[in-house]
GROMACS .gro file of C-alpha atoms in nm:
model
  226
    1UNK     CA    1   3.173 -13.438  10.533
    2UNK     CA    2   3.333 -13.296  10.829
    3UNK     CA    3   3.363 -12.939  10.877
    4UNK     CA    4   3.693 -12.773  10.786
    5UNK     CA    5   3.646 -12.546  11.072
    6UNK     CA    6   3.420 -12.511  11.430
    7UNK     CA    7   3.357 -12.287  11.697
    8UNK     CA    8   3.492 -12.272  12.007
    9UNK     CA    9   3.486 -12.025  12.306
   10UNK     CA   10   3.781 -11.809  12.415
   11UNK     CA   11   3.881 -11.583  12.641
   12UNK     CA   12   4.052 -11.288  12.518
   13UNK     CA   13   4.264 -11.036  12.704
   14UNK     CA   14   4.285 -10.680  12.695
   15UNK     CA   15   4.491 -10.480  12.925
   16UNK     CA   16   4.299 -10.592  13.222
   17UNK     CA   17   3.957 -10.659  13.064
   18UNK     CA   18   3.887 -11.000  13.005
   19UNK     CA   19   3.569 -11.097  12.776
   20UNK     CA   20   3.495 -11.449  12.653
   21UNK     CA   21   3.347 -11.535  12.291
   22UNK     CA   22   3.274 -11.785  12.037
   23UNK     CA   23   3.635 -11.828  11.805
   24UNK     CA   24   3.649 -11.956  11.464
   25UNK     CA   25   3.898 -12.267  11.481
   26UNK     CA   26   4.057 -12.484  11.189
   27UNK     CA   27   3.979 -12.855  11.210
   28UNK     CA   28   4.227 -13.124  11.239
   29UNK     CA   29   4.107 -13.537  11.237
   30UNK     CA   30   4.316 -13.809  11.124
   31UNK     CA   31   4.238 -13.958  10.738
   32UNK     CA   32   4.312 -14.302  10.661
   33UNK     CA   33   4.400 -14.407  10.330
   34UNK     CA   34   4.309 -14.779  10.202
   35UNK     CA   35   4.452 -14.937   9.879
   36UNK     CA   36   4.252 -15.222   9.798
   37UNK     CA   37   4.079 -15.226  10.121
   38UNK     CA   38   4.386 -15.302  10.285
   39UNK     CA   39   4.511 -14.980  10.550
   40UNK     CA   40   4.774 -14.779  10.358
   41UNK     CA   41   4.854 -14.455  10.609
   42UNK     CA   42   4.682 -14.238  10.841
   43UNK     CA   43   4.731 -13.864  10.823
   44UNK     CA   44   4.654 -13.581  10.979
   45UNK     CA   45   4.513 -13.328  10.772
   46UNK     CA   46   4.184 -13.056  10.742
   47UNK     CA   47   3.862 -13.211  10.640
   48UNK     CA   48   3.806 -13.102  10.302
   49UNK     CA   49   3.924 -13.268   9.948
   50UNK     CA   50   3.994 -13.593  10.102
   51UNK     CA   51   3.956 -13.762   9.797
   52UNK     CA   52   4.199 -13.527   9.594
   53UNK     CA   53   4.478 -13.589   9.913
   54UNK     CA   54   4.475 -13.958   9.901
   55UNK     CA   55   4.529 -13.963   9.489
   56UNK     CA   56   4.794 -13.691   9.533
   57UNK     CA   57   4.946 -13.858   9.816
   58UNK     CA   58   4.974 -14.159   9.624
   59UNK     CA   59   5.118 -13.966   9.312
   60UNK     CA   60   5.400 -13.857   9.568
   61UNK     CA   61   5.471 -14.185   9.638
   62UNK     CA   62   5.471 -14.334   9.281
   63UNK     CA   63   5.170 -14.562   9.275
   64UNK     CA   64   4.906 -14.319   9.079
   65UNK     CA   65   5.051 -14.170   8.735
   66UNK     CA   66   4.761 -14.141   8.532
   67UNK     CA   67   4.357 -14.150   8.626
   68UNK     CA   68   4.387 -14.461   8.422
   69UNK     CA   69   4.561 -14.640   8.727
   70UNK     CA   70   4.294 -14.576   8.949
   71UNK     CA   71   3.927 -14.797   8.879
   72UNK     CA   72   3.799 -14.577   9.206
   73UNK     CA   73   3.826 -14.369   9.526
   74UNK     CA   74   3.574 -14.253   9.746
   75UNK     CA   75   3.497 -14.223  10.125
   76UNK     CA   76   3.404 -14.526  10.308
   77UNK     CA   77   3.105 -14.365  10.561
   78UNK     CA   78   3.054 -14.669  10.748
   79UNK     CA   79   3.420 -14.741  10.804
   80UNK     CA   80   3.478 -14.509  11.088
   81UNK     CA   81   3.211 -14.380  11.353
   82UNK     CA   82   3.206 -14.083  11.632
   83UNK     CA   83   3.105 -14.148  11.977
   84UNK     CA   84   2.783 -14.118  11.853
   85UNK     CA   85   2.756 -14.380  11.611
   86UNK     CA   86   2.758 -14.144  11.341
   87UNK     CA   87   2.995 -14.186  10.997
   88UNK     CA   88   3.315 -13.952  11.054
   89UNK     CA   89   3.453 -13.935  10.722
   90UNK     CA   90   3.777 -13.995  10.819
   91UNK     CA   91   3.862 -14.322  10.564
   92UNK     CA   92   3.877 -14.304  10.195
   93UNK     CA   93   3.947 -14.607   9.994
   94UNK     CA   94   4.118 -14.610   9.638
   95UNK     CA   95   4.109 -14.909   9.414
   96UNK     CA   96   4.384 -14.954   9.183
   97UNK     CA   97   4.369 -15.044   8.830
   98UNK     CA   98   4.478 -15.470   8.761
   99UNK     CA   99   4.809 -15.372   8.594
  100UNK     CA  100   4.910 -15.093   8.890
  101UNK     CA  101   5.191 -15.188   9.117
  102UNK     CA  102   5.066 -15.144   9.460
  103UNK     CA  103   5.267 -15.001   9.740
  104UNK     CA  104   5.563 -15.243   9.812
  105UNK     CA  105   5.508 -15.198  10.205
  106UNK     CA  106   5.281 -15.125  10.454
  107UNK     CA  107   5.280 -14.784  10.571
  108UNK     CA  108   5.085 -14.858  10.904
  109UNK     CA  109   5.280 -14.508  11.096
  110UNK     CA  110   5.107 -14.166  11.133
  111UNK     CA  111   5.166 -13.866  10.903
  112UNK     CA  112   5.139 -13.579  11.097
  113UNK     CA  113   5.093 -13.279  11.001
  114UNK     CA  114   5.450 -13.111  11.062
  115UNK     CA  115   5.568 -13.369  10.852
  116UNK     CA  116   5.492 -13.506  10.526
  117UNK     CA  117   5.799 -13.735  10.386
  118UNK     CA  118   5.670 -13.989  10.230
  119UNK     CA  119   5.876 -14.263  10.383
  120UNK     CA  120   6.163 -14.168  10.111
  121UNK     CA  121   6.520 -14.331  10.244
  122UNK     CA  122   6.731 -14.160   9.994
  123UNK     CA  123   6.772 -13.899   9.751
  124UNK     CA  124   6.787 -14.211   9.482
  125UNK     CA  125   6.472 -14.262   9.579
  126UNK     CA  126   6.298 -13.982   9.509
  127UNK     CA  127   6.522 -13.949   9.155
  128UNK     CA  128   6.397 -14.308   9.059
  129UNK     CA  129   6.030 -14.205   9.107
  130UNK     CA  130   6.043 -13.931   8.900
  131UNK     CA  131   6.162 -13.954   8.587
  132UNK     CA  132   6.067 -13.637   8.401
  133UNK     CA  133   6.365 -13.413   8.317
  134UNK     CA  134   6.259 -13.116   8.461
  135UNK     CA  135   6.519 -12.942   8.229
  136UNK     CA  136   6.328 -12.995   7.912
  137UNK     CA  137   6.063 -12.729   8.071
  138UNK     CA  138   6.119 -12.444   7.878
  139UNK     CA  139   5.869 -12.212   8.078
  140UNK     CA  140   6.010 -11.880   8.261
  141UNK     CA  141   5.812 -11.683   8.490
  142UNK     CA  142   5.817 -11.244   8.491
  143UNK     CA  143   5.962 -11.169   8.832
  144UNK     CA  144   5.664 -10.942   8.857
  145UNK     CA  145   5.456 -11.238   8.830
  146UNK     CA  146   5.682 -11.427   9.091
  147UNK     CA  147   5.652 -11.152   9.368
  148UNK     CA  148   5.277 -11.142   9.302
  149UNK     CA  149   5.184 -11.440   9.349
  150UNK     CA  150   5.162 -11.502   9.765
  151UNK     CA  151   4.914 -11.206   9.784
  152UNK     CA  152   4.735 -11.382   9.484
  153UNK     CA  153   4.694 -11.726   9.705
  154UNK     CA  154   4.590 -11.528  10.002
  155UNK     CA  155   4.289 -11.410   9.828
  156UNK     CA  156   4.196 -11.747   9.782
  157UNK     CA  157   4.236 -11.859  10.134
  158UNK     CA  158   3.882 -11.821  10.241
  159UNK     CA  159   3.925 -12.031  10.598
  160UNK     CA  160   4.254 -11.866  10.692
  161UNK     CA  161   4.067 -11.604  10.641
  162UNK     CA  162   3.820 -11.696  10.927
  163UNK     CA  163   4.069 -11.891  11.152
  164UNK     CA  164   4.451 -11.767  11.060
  165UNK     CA  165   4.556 -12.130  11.134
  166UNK     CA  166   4.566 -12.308  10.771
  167UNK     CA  167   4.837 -12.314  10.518
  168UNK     CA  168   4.769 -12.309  10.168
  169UNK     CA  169   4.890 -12.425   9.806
  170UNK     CA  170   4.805 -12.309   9.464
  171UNK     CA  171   4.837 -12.393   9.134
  172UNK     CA  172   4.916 -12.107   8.888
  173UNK     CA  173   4.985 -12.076   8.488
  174UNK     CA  174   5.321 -11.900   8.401
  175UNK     CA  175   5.107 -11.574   8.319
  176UNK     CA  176   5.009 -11.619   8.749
  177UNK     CA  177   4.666 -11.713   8.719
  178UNK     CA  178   4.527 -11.908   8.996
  179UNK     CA  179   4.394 -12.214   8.864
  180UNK     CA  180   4.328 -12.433   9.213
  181UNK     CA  181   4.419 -12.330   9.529
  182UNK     CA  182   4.340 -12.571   9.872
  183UNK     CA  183   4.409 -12.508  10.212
  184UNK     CA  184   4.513 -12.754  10.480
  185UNK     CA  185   4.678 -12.779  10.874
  186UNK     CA  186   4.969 -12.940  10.684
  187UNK     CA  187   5.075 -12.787  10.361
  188UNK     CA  188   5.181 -13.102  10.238
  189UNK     CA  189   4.856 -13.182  10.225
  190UNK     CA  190   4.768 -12.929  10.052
  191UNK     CA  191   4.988 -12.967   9.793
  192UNK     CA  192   4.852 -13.326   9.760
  193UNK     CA  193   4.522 -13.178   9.720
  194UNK     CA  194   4.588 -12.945   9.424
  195UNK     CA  195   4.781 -13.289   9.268
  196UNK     CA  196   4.533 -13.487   9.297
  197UNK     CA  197   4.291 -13.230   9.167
  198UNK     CA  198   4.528 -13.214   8.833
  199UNK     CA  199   4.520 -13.611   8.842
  200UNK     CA  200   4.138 -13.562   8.782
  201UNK     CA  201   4.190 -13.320   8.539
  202UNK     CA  202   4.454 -13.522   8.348
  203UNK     CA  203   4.635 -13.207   8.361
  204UNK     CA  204   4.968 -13.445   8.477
  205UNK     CA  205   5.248 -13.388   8.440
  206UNK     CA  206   5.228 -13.027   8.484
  207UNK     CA  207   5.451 -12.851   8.297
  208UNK     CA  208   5.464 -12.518   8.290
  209UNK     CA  209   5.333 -12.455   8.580
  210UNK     CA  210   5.404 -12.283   8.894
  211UNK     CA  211   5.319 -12.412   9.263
  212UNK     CA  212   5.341 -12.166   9.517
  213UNK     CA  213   5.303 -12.243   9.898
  214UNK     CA  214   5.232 -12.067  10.242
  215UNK     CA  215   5.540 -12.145  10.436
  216UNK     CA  216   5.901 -12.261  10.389
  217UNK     CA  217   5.982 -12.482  10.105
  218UNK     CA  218   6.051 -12.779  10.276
  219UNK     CA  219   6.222 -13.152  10.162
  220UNK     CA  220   5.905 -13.304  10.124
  221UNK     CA  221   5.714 -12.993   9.932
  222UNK     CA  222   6.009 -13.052   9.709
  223UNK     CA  223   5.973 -13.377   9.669
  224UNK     CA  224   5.653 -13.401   9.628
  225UNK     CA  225   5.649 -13.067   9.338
  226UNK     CA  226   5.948 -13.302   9.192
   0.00000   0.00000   0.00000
């Protein structure tokens, strides 16, 4: 697996004093996603969870419900090589159970990672993928818990830590304990990563539950807790 981070030299200035140094850098390489061996999407993400991003990506889009509907998913080594010759990584492939719809269209575009729609046209869209009423979730949160919770992810953000260039997501329980927390260049990814991670432990749908993420809530982190 590719490194989520790598070193780099800099130059930093102080006043007039110039030194240079090894940095600590977050990694970002492109990811492609196969359904069926056929190319699904490319994004840009953090190495790291791969696996976990391409099931939750494909819960956001309303392919994946259960881990019934998927037979497998795994990296595909040979798939994509560096200038070397050596395997990247950077593909995973997920097979689909027999009675799964598979994505209607091609999504042969690039997901970067400032932006993480997932080709949604309309509001109607989004409501028609997700049926659960999130009404009938009786679950309320202490506002002690609420305010907590940011410092709680941070602790968890191990490569921010080293690099200050990663955003994060994390699942918590009403009571705000952590129970996964992932870190990505695009937090849309990592909120597909803590997804998929609850696809694998049939924790879906999860109610009663709190996601909390580094940045501004956005349309597609919306969508995509939805």
């Amino acid at each position: 697996m590719t490194s989520m981070t790598t070193r780099r030299p800099v130059v930093r200035r102080s006043g007039t004093l110039r030194t240079r140094r090894p940095d600590t850098l977050a990694v970002e390489e492109p990811l492609e996603i196969r359904v069926g061996g056929d190319p699904f999407t490319v994004t840009m993400r953090t190495p790291g969870h791969d696996v976990e991003l391409a099931l939750g990506f494909l819960v956001g889009e309303g392919t994946v419900r259960s881990p019934a509907d998927v037979v497998s998913a795994r990296h595909c080594p040979d798939a994509a090589l560096d200038a070397d010759g050596n395997p990247t990584h950077n593909v995973v492939e997920v097979v689909l159970g027999p009675t799964v719809v598979p994505p209607v269209r091609a999504r042969h575009r690039m997901v970067t990672s400032a932006c993480g729609v997932c080709g949604t046209e309309s509001m109607d869209e989004v409501a028609a993928r997700c049926p659960t009423d999130l009404a009938a979730d009786p679950v309320t949160v202490d506002g002690d818990v609420l305010a907590g919770l940011p410092d709680r992810l941070r602790t968890a953000q191990r490569v921010f830590a080293r690099t200050g260039g990663l955003h994060a997501a994390g699942l918590f329980s009403a009571s705000g304990e952590l129970l996964c927390a992932r870190e990505d260049v695009g937090r849309h990814n990592a909120v597909d990563k803590v997804v998929g991670w609850a696809l694998h432990q049939q924790a879906l749908p999860l109610s009663g539950r709190i996601l909390q993420v580094s940045g501004r809530a956005s349309f597609e982190l919306v969508q995509k807790a939805w």
